[in-house]
């Protein structure tokens, strides 16, 4: 009996080790597994290597699936606290944020097993801890089918781009509407990774490069990190090239879709995207995009190469990077009252680059009637195309000297977002009467014509000006002097393209809720016109033909000057101090 147990246990041990391969590997990279494989591997890796790997559940999807992370470290430091205490650099990598682009899941498991079994350098995780989420968009991953990625070569079946709630997680980093995003950011606030890697597959044209790796900060952001970012990007390129890859440091999409000769632009990503988000939190955000027209085996190999390169460089540079990042966190208060840039555009300056493409023709299609590009990927050709990498600010703001007041009326909903981002605030304990603050009155407020990611956007024009407002008890004060100062500006500056206002969170404040009946306004107007100043202003407006022919605009002229007019209409409900 005893012998039987020994045999069974030995067999079980062998089975765990043997089973640490994926369906992808066993099918020679023709297929990818379902999520049950991720659940099994997560537990089996921990069982087989309990001192070096931990499997952790950090949330649950709306369809009830466990969100899982594997934490791997040579020295057994497998909790955030143990790592932070030792000042140990942490690299985070996720696969399947777009679940059809699943290379990251299979590359990550492959790398983890090779490291544990000594098939790759044992030193890989000696000086760095790796936190790996095989699939971020799990419900999307289980919407499994053959045609989910029509512009991609393999695997045979794969998941779907968006979540069960049809949200694109890689537009959700700032507004954080998806429960998966809330779980992920809460989890990562504890880990605070030095480098965040997001593993994708690109769409688009046919060309020779097989992977693009974009690092942020690189073109914008704090100077120290930009310098490190440039060196980081260059070394990733060199290491992938040394493995036989053909990497690009920018996203290979053309300025005019489907037209290679139009060239390629390069801009810092907004924080709604993963690499833009982490880049604006004083950490490195890295976007890895394998090229969709390469077969699955090649793509997984390049993802593997990108991951090993990033982990190797991070281990080497970690102490220096961490020091710089923590200094920036500490000095964030110095940004108060300073101008920062929130969005960029390319200048007209470009450089002609040699881009390894294929021969192609542009002919009018008999199907669509439009010019179409046809590639011949058996014939290599070097395209000389413009690369626009120079940037200039498109939206800039001057940060407040102290911070933002979020009044009590909107505190609950806003607070949820601040908590998700790990942003600190104080609750105002006692009402402040006629506090001297800055407020933003929109002179124009335009609602978007179509919904985007479940939200209907809003764009406002206007500016901050000194005013007095009551701040009720229970309002929030969000100080600028904290590590995520830039992210706070992205959330709360009304003109930020990723602000809660721009994402449509505060629509109600830009809707007119009270009005004056026309016959009342007529009588009020007659009375008000007795004032020569009003008369003069009205006569001046009448010179404008559009105004003169609009009865509504003419009456509104008087309503706006009347004490009954709503002084909170078009007033952004967040103040600055
Ligand atoms: Zn993607």
XYZ file of C-alpha atoms and ligand atoms in Angstrom:
578
model
C 0.000 0.000 0.000
C 2.756 2.374 1.063
C 4.683 1.614 -2.087
C 1.596 2.299 -4.172
C 1.321 5.795 -2.600
C 4.959 6.510 -3.316
C 4.477 5.444 -6.904
C 1.290 7.472 -7.224
C 2.883 10.580 -5.703
C 5.925 10.215 -7.903
C 3.663 9.854 -10.896
C 1.624 12.881 -9.806
C 4.845 14.877 -9.445
C 5.947 13.772 -12.852
C 2.519 14.560 -14.266
C 2.674 18.170 -12.991
C 6.066 18.688 -14.535
C 5.037 17.050 -17.774
C 1.831 19.020 -17.929
C 3.438 22.439 -17.743
C 3.275 22.672 -21.512
C 0.433 24.421 -23.301
C -1.895 23.172 -25.998
C -0.163 25.768 -28.185
C 3.215 24.055 -27.785
C 1.815 20.548 -28.139
C -0.003 21.502 -31.342
C 3.186 23.029 -32.812
C 1.634 26.469 -32.439
C -1.492 25.680 -34.434
C -3.948 26.097 -31.545
C -4.262 27.931 -28.276
C -5.925 26.598 -25.122
C -9.137 27.680 -23.428
C -9.196 29.437 -20.065
C -9.476 26.155 -18.126
C -5.881 25.556 -19.216
C -4.791 28.856 -17.631
C -6.525 27.901 -14.358
C -4.858 24.489 -14.355
C -1.389 25.771 -15.292
C -1.535 28.557 -12.721
C -2.122 26.028 -9.943
C 0.226 23.391 -11.356
C 3.152 25.804 -11.712
C 2.738 26.774 -8.056
C 2.427 23.110 -7.011
C 5.528 22.104 -8.940
C 7.666 25.095 -7.852
C 6.112 26.458 -4.618
C 9.281 28.346 -3.624
C 9.541 30.219 -6.895
C 5.994 30.585 -8.211
C 2.724 31.700 -6.706
C -0.691 31.570 -8.357
C -2.946 34.363 -7.180
C -6.572 35.193 -7.826
C -7.099 38.958 -7.875
C -10.648 39.351 -9.093
C -13.578 37.843 -10.885
C -14.985 38.727 -14.286
C -18.652 39.725 -14.769
C -19.248 36.210 -16.141
C -17.789 34.699 -12.971
C -14.334 33.556 -14.088
C -11.293 33.916 -11.788
C -8.737 36.581 -12.743
C -5.332 34.964 -12.181
C -1.737 36.117 -11.887
C 1.452 34.080 -11.602
C 4.213 35.623 -9.552
C 7.698 34.303 -10.217
C 10.956 35.088 -8.484
C 14.247 33.244 -7.980
C 14.585 34.367 -4.372
C 11.024 33.426 -3.374
C 9.845 36.981 -2.781
C 6.296 36.481 -3.978
C 4.327 39.249 -2.235
C 4.293 43.009 -2.888
C 5.502 43.739 0.635
C 8.476 41.354 0.463
C 9.505 42.919 -2.842
C 9.017 46.538 -1.764
C 10.954 45.974 1.461
C 13.884 44.656 -0.560
C 13.611 47.449 -3.176
C 13.340 44.661 -5.713
C 12.275 45.744 -9.217
C 8.985 44.291 -10.430
C 8.098 43.679 -14.062
C 4.460 43.067 -14.893
C 3.313 41.514 -18.178
C -0.180 40.752 -19.390
C -1.516 38.799 -22.347
C -4.923 38.884 -23.946
C -6.156 42.385 -23.095
C -7.454 41.916 -26.641
C -8.179 38.233 -26.241
C -7.879 37.366 -29.945
C -4.258 38.589 -29.799
C -3.206 35.781 -27.506
C 0.544 35.392 -28.197
C 1.418 36.753 -24.743
C -0.369 33.956 -22.879
C 1.452 31.134 -24.657
C 4.807 32.954 -24.771
C 4.591 33.729 -21.049
C 3.875 30.146 -19.976
C 6.648 28.892 -22.268
C 9.162 31.343 -20.823
C 8.135 30.565 -17.246
C 8.654 26.837 -17.771
C 11.960 27.316 -19.574
C 13.219 29.478 -16.740
C 12.129 26.978 -14.063
C 13.661 24.030 -15.910
C 16.898 25.821 -16.725
C 16.318 26.004 -20.472
C 16.757 29.755 -20.366
C 19.154 31.683 -18.164
C 18.594 30.890 -14.488
C 19.645 34.442 -13.751
C 16.576 35.814 -15.544
C 14.573 36.340 -12.335
C 17.499 36.631 -9.937
C 17.290 40.396 -9.605
C 13.736 41.045 -10.731
C 10.282 39.693 -9.840
C 7.898 38.878 -12.659
C 4.135 39.229 -12.259
C 2.363 37.589 -15.197
C -1.333 37.718 -16.050
C -1.803 35.258 -18.938
C -5.214 36.648 -19.934
C -6.652 40.015 -18.893
C -9.859 39.943 -20.934
C -11.006 36.499 -19.834
C -14.694 36.661 -20.803
C -13.592 37.856 -24.253
C -11.094 34.971 -24.377
C -13.938 32.493 -23.921
C -15.908 34.006 -26.820
C -13.874 31.567 -28.864
C -14.119 31.198 -32.635
C -12.375 30.784 -35.982
C -12.967 34.212 -37.464
C -12.394 36.535 -34.529
C -9.243 37.949 -36.152
C -9.730 38.067 -39.932
C -6.415 39.937 -40.432
C -4.282 37.507 -38.425
C -2.512 34.209 -39.168
C -3.409 31.724 -36.402
C -4.033 30.214 -33.995
C -6.918 28.239 -35.506
C -9.419 29.624 -33.008
C -9.076 32.507 -30.609
C -10.973 34.850 -28.280
C -12.657 38.166 -28.969
C -11.301 41.724 -28.729
C -13.681 43.127 -26.118
C -15.074 42.008 -22.745
C -18.443 40.423 -21.981
C -19.715 43.995 -21.543
C -18.301 44.795 -25.014
C -15.712 47.202 -23.587
C -12.223 47.553 -25.039
C -9.987 47.300 -21.960
C -7.214 49.128 -23.773
C -9.304 52.299 -23.862
C -10.470 51.915 -20.267
C -7.388 52.703 -18.175
C -8.516 56.191 -17.082
C -12.304 55.907 -16.969
C -12.006 52.381 -15.494
C -15.574 51.318 -16.252
C -14.914 47.595 -16.694
C -14.955 45.508 -13.487
C -11.873 43.737 -14.881
C -10.036 47.081 -15.033
C -11.006 47.973 -11.457
C -9.693 44.575 -10.270
C -6.481 44.953 -12.294
C -5.665 48.495 -11.149
C -6.434 47.611 -7.516
C -4.084 44.623 -7.826
C -1.336 46.662 -9.501
C -1.589 49.525 -7.024
C -0.323 46.996 -4.467
C 2.448 45.667 -6.719
C 3.460 49.036 -8.208
C 5.458 47.484 -11.074
C 8.469 49.397 -12.388
C 7.714 48.187 -15.923
C 4.255 47.320 -17.270
C 4.246 45.199 -20.430
C 1.107 44.773 -22.538
C 1.269 42.002 -25.158
C -0.716 42.409 -28.407
C -0.833 41.553 -32.102
C -1.054 44.450 -34.526
C -3.388 44.910 -37.489
C -2.621 46.617 -40.745
C -0.459 46.368 -43.813
C 1.928 43.634 -44.948
C 5.644 44.259 -44.389
C 8.757 42.449 -43.153
C 9.156 43.554 -39.498
C 7.722 40.959 -37.134
C 7.293 42.899 -33.893
C 6.986 46.481 -32.656
C 7.911 47.454 -29.098
C 6.851 50.905 -27.912
C 8.279 52.315 -24.671
C 6.784 55.246 -22.789
C 8.001 57.758 -21.528
C 10.147 58.322 -24.591
C 9.071 61.448 -26.486
C 7.426 63.277 -23.583
C 7.318 63.189 -19.790
C 10.056 63.614 -17.160
C 13.503 64.036 -18.665
C 15.221 61.393 -16.556
C 12.734 58.717 -17.613
C 12.842 59.834 -21.247
C 16.594 59.297 -21.301
C 16.256 55.868 -19.681
C 13.343 55.123 -22.020
C 15.458 55.803 -25.118
C 18.244 53.523 -23.943
C 15.669 50.884 -22.895
C 14.010 50.981 -26.329
C 17.352 50.763 -28.158
C 18.518 47.797 -26.113
C 15.219 45.937 -26.652
C 15.693 46.451 -30.417
C 19.288 45.183 -30.285
C 18.399 42.120 -28.231
C 15.479 41.115 -30.466
C 17.637 41.623 -33.566
C 20.308 39.394 -32.017
C 17.639 36.657 -31.768
C 16.920 36.985 -35.484
C 13.888 39.267 -35.215
C 13.094 42.410 -37.141
C 11.739 44.821 -34.513
C 10.405 48.373 -34.801
C 10.402 50.979 -32.004
C 7.179 52.637 -33.223
C 3.675 51.469 -34.144
C 3.607 50.505 -37.840
C 0.379 52.086 -39.024
C 0.311 54.467 -41.958
C -0.865 58.055 -41.776
C -3.320 57.345 -44.572
C -4.725 53.910 -43.974
C -3.641 51.368 -46.600
C -1.137 53.763 -48.187
C 2.491 52.996 -47.236
C 3.841 56.068 -49.088
C 1.951 58.374 -46.677
C 4.482 57.444 -44.001
C 4.357 56.737 -40.287
C 3.673 59.049 -37.347
C 4.883 58.559 -33.790
C 3.179 60.125 -30.762
C 3.013 59.542 -27.006
C -0.104 57.494 -26.207
C -2.897 58.921 -24.082
C -3.362 57.310 -20.659
C -6.563 55.572 -21.801
C -4.063 53.066 -23.273
C -1.932 50.835 -21.063
C 1.499 52.169 -22.030
C 0.290 55.779 -21.919
C -1.241 55.166 -18.502
C 1.883 53.692 -16.885
C 4.123 56.189 -18.629
C 2.127 58.926 -16.913
C 2.501 57.260 -13.513
C 6.314 57.652 -13.522
C 6.758 54.019 -14.553
C 7.602 52.384 -17.874
C 4.694 51.322 -20.051
C 5.723 48.939 -22.833
C 3.440 47.963 -25.689
C 4.467 44.848 -27.605
C 2.745 44.269 -30.948
C 3.702 41.227 -32.985
C 2.805 41.504 -36.649
C -0.491 39.804 -37.483
C 0.669 38.403 -40.855
C 3.438 36.324 -39.279
C 2.466 32.772 -38.299
C 1.647 31.987 -34.667
C 4.963 30.196 -33.994
C 6.964 33.216 -35.181
C 4.795 35.628 -33.203
C 5.034 33.659 -29.955
C 8.812 33.451 -30.437
C 9.063 37.240 -30.871
C 6.856 37.839 -27.838
C 9.137 35.482 -25.903
C 12.194 37.408 -27.135
C 10.623 40.727 -26.180
C 9.757 39.441 -22.693
C 13.223 37.992 -22.013
C 14.843 41.207 -23.292
C 12.682 43.375 -21.058
C 13.239 41.195 -17.966
C 17.012 41.093 -18.583
C 17.316 44.859 -19.058
C 15.020 45.567 -16.113
C 17.139 43.366 -13.834
C 20.270 45.245 -14.900
C 18.864 48.777 -14.852
C 16.301 48.216 -12.085
C 18.073 49.860 -9.140
C 18.867 53.008 -11.126
C 15.375 53.246 -12.659
C 13.661 52.665 -9.324
C 15.692 55.428 -7.722
C 14.717 57.872 -10.470
C 11.055 56.850 -10.320
C 10.848 57.265 -6.568
C 12.543 60.656 -6.788
C 9.926 61.753 -9.341
C 7.146 60.442 -7.068
C 8.541 62.426 -4.142
C 9.017 65.590 -6.176
C 5.541 65.565 -7.739
C 4.546 68.500 -5.513
C 6.941 70.673 -7.528
C 4.566 70.351 -10.478
C 2.014 72.537 -8.663
C 1.451 75.755 -10.613
C 3.546 74.412 -13.533
C 2.516 74.000 -17.146
C 2.279 70.421 -18.370
C 1.351 68.989 -21.765
C -1.528 66.529 -21.946
C -1.748 65.812 -25.678
C 0.590 66.074 -28.648
C 0.642 66.164 -32.404
C 3.401 65.592 -34.914
C 5.051 68.589 -36.505
C 5.401 68.686 -40.291
C 9.076 67.728 -40.001
C 9.855 64.202 -41.109
C 12.829 61.995 -41.873
C 12.915 59.615 -44.781
C 13.433 56.097 -43.495
C 14.196 52.789 -45.195
C 11.278 50.570 -44.285
C 11.514 46.844 -45.111
C 8.310 46.255 -47.061
C 7.081 44.196 -49.989
C 6.264 45.116 -53.563
C 2.760 46.400 -53.913
C 0.373 47.904 -56.424
C -2.375 50.486 -55.961
C -5.292 49.957 -58.314
C -8.935 50.876 -58.359
C -10.870 47.943 -56.989
C -13.658 46.411 -59.048
C -15.407 45.564 -55.780
C -15.307 48.755 -53.749
C -14.488 51.222 -56.492
C -11.759 52.696 -54.251
C -7.956 52.521 -54.686
C -6.714 49.343 -53.006
C -3.242 48.139 -52.075
C -2.216 44.635 -53.143
C 0.955 43.252 -51.553
C 3.194 40.595 -53.034
C 4.876 39.181 -49.944
C 7.178 36.994 -52.014
C 9.037 40.111 -53.228
C 10.916 42.166 -50.654
C 11.256 45.879 -51.304
C 12.656 48.745 -49.275
C 10.168 51.566 -48.990
C 11.546 55.047 -48.556
C 8.815 56.695 -46.558
C 8.523 59.691 -44.234
C 8.671 59.097 -40.485
C 7.148 61.875 -38.365
C 8.654 61.593 -34.891
C 8.896 65.254 -33.881
C 6.085 66.336 -31.554
C 4.553 69.567 -30.323
C 1.985 70.091 -27.542
C -1.657 70.119 -28.623
C -3.266 70.516 -25.195
C -1.403 72.056 -22.261
C -2.630 73.072 -18.807
C -1.195 74.932 -15.871
C -1.687 72.816 -12.773
C -3.348 74.343 -9.704
C -1.105 75.561 -6.870
C -2.668 73.236 -4.291
C -5.197 70.850 -5.800
C -8.809 70.195 -6.785
C -12.049 70.370 -4.830
C -14.602 67.728 -5.788
C -17.860 69.018 -4.252
C -19.962 66.701 -2.082
C -22.714 66.331 -4.707
C -20.408 64.400 -7.035
C -17.953 63.100 -4.444
C -19.233 59.520 -4.248
C -18.958 58.696 -7.952
C -15.676 60.586 -8.408
C -14.164 59.018 -5.310
C -14.647 55.534 -6.769
C -12.448 56.513 -9.717
C -9.802 58.131 -7.497
C -9.669 54.999 -5.316
C -9.226 52.777 -8.370
C -6.198 54.841 -9.414
C -4.727 54.907 -5.918
C -5.045 58.696 -5.781
C -5.103 60.226 -2.325
C -7.592 62.843 -1.146
C -8.947 64.374 2.036
C -12.610 64.658 2.941
C -13.506 68.272 3.823
C -14.772 67.968 7.423
C -16.552 71.335 7.763
C -18.313 73.431 5.132
C -16.210 76.272 3.724
C -18.216 79.436 3.098
C -17.426 81.489 -0.001
C -14.035 79.851 -0.467
C -11.714 81.615 -2.895
C -11.215 79.057 -5.638
C -10.865 78.852 -9.401
C -13.816 77.666 -11.406
C -14.276 76.748 -15.034
C -17.305 78.047 -16.914
C -17.801 76.521 -20.328
C -18.462 79.048 -23.064
C -19.176 76.123 -25.368
C -20.087 72.530 -24.527
C -20.411 70.050 -27.391
C -21.748 66.551 -26.920
C -20.177 63.886 -29.172
C -22.285 62.652 -32.068
C -21.660 58.985 -31.386
C -21.013 56.909 -28.295
C -17.489 55.597 -27.722
C -16.702 52.778 -25.318
C -20.100 53.042 -23.681
C -19.756 56.773 -23.052
C -20.981 59.826 -24.930
C -18.151 62.329 -24.881
C -18.224 66.041 -24.148
C -15.842 68.775 -25.326
C -15.806 72.138 -23.581
C -14.248 75.519 -24.213
C -13.620 78.003 -21.437
C -11.042 78.829 -18.818
C -10.323 78.823 -15.112
C -11.072 82.096 -13.301
C -11.101 83.230 -9.674
C -14.545 82.928 -8.044
C -16.028 82.335 -4.633
C -17.929 79.133 -3.971
C -19.281 77.307 -0.940
C -17.568 73.967 -0.430
C -19.958 71.673 1.471
C -18.753 69.273 4.158
C -18.080 65.862 2.615
C -16.420 67.383 -0.464
C -13.050 65.952 -1.442
C -9.775 67.791 -1.724
C -7.282 66.141 -4.100
C -3.779 67.571 -3.540
C -1.378 67.879 -6.463
C 1.547 67.027 -4.188
C 1.374 63.248 -4.605
C 3.034 60.737 -6.940
C 0.148 60.554 -9.436
C -0.098 64.338 -9.999
C -0.074 64.042 -13.793
C -2.765 61.387 -13.752
C -4.880 63.684 -11.535
C -4.597 66.402 -14.185
C -5.653 63.923 -16.873
C -8.720 63.017 -14.789
C -9.807 66.428 -13.554
C -8.669 69.086 -16.040
C -11.799 69.673 -18.158
C -9.857 70.008 -21.432
C -7.900 66.801 -20.950
C -8.907 64.309 -23.645
C -9.170 61.636 -20.955
C -10.869 63.668 -18.218
C -13.988 62.372 -16.510
C -15.732 65.361 -18.093
C -14.509 64.431 -21.603
C -15.665 60.860 -21.018
C -19.152 62.223 -20.262
C -19.253 61.789 -16.494
C -20.655 65.261 -15.741
C -23.117 65.845 -18.589
C -25.917 66.993 -16.288
C -24.031 70.183 -15.387
C -24.033 71.261 -19.024
C -27.780 70.899 -19.530
C -30.055 73.888 -19.056
C -32.612 72.952 -16.386
C -34.688 76.151 -15.948
C -35.966 78.684 -18.457
C -38.112 81.755 -18.786
C -41.370 81.510 -20.773
C -41.242 83.653 -23.903
C -44.087 85.945 -22.796
C -42.347 86.479 -19.446
C -39.065 87.217 -21.180
C -40.791 89.765 -23.475
C -42.060 91.697 -20.448
C -38.706 91.383 -18.648
C -36.899 92.592 -21.787
C -39.062 95.696 -22.112
C -38.281 96.581 -18.511
C -34.531 95.866 -18.891
C -34.241 97.936 -22.097
C -34.935 101.049 -20.057
C -31.322 100.695 -18.885
C -29.208 102.534 -21.542
C -26.284 100.115 -21.058
C -28.508 97.111 -21.840
C -30.049 98.986 -24.796
C -26.619 99.703 -26.215
C -25.464 96.081 -25.834
C -28.687 94.768 -27.395
C -28.446 97.163 -30.370
C -24.869 96.027 -30.862
C -25.934 92.365 -30.941
C -28.671 93.197 -33.453
C -25.983 94.069 -35.972
C -25.305 90.335 -36.113
C -27.762 89.026 -38.735
C -27.979 85.551 -37.246
C -28.831 86.984 -33.833
C -31.297 89.473 -35.281
C -33.356 86.833 -37.046
C -33.572 84.437 -34.075
C -36.416 85.233 -31.617
C -34.991 82.646 -29.168
C -31.516 84.237 -29.171
C -32.994 87.714 -28.746
C -35.002 86.661 -25.683
C -32.089 84.653 -24.302
C -30.007 87.854 -24.341
C -32.247 89.215 -21.574
C -32.700 85.963 -19.659
C -28.916 85.614 -19.327
C -28.718 89.085 -17.756
C -31.626 88.483 -15.392
C -31.190 87.459 -11.719
C -33.296 84.324 -12.382
C -30.639 82.945 -14.724
C -29.008 79.693 -13.439
C -25.485 80.689 -12.434
C -24.469 77.032 -12.319
C -25.434 76.214 -15.908
C -22.216 75.208 -17.757
C -20.214 75.465 -14.536
C -17.786 72.521 -14.294
C -18.527 71.014 -10.888
C -14.856 70.679 -9.864
C -12.911 73.664 -8.483
C -9.224 74.410 -8.140
C -7.282 75.939 -5.296
Zn -4.438 44.805 -29.410
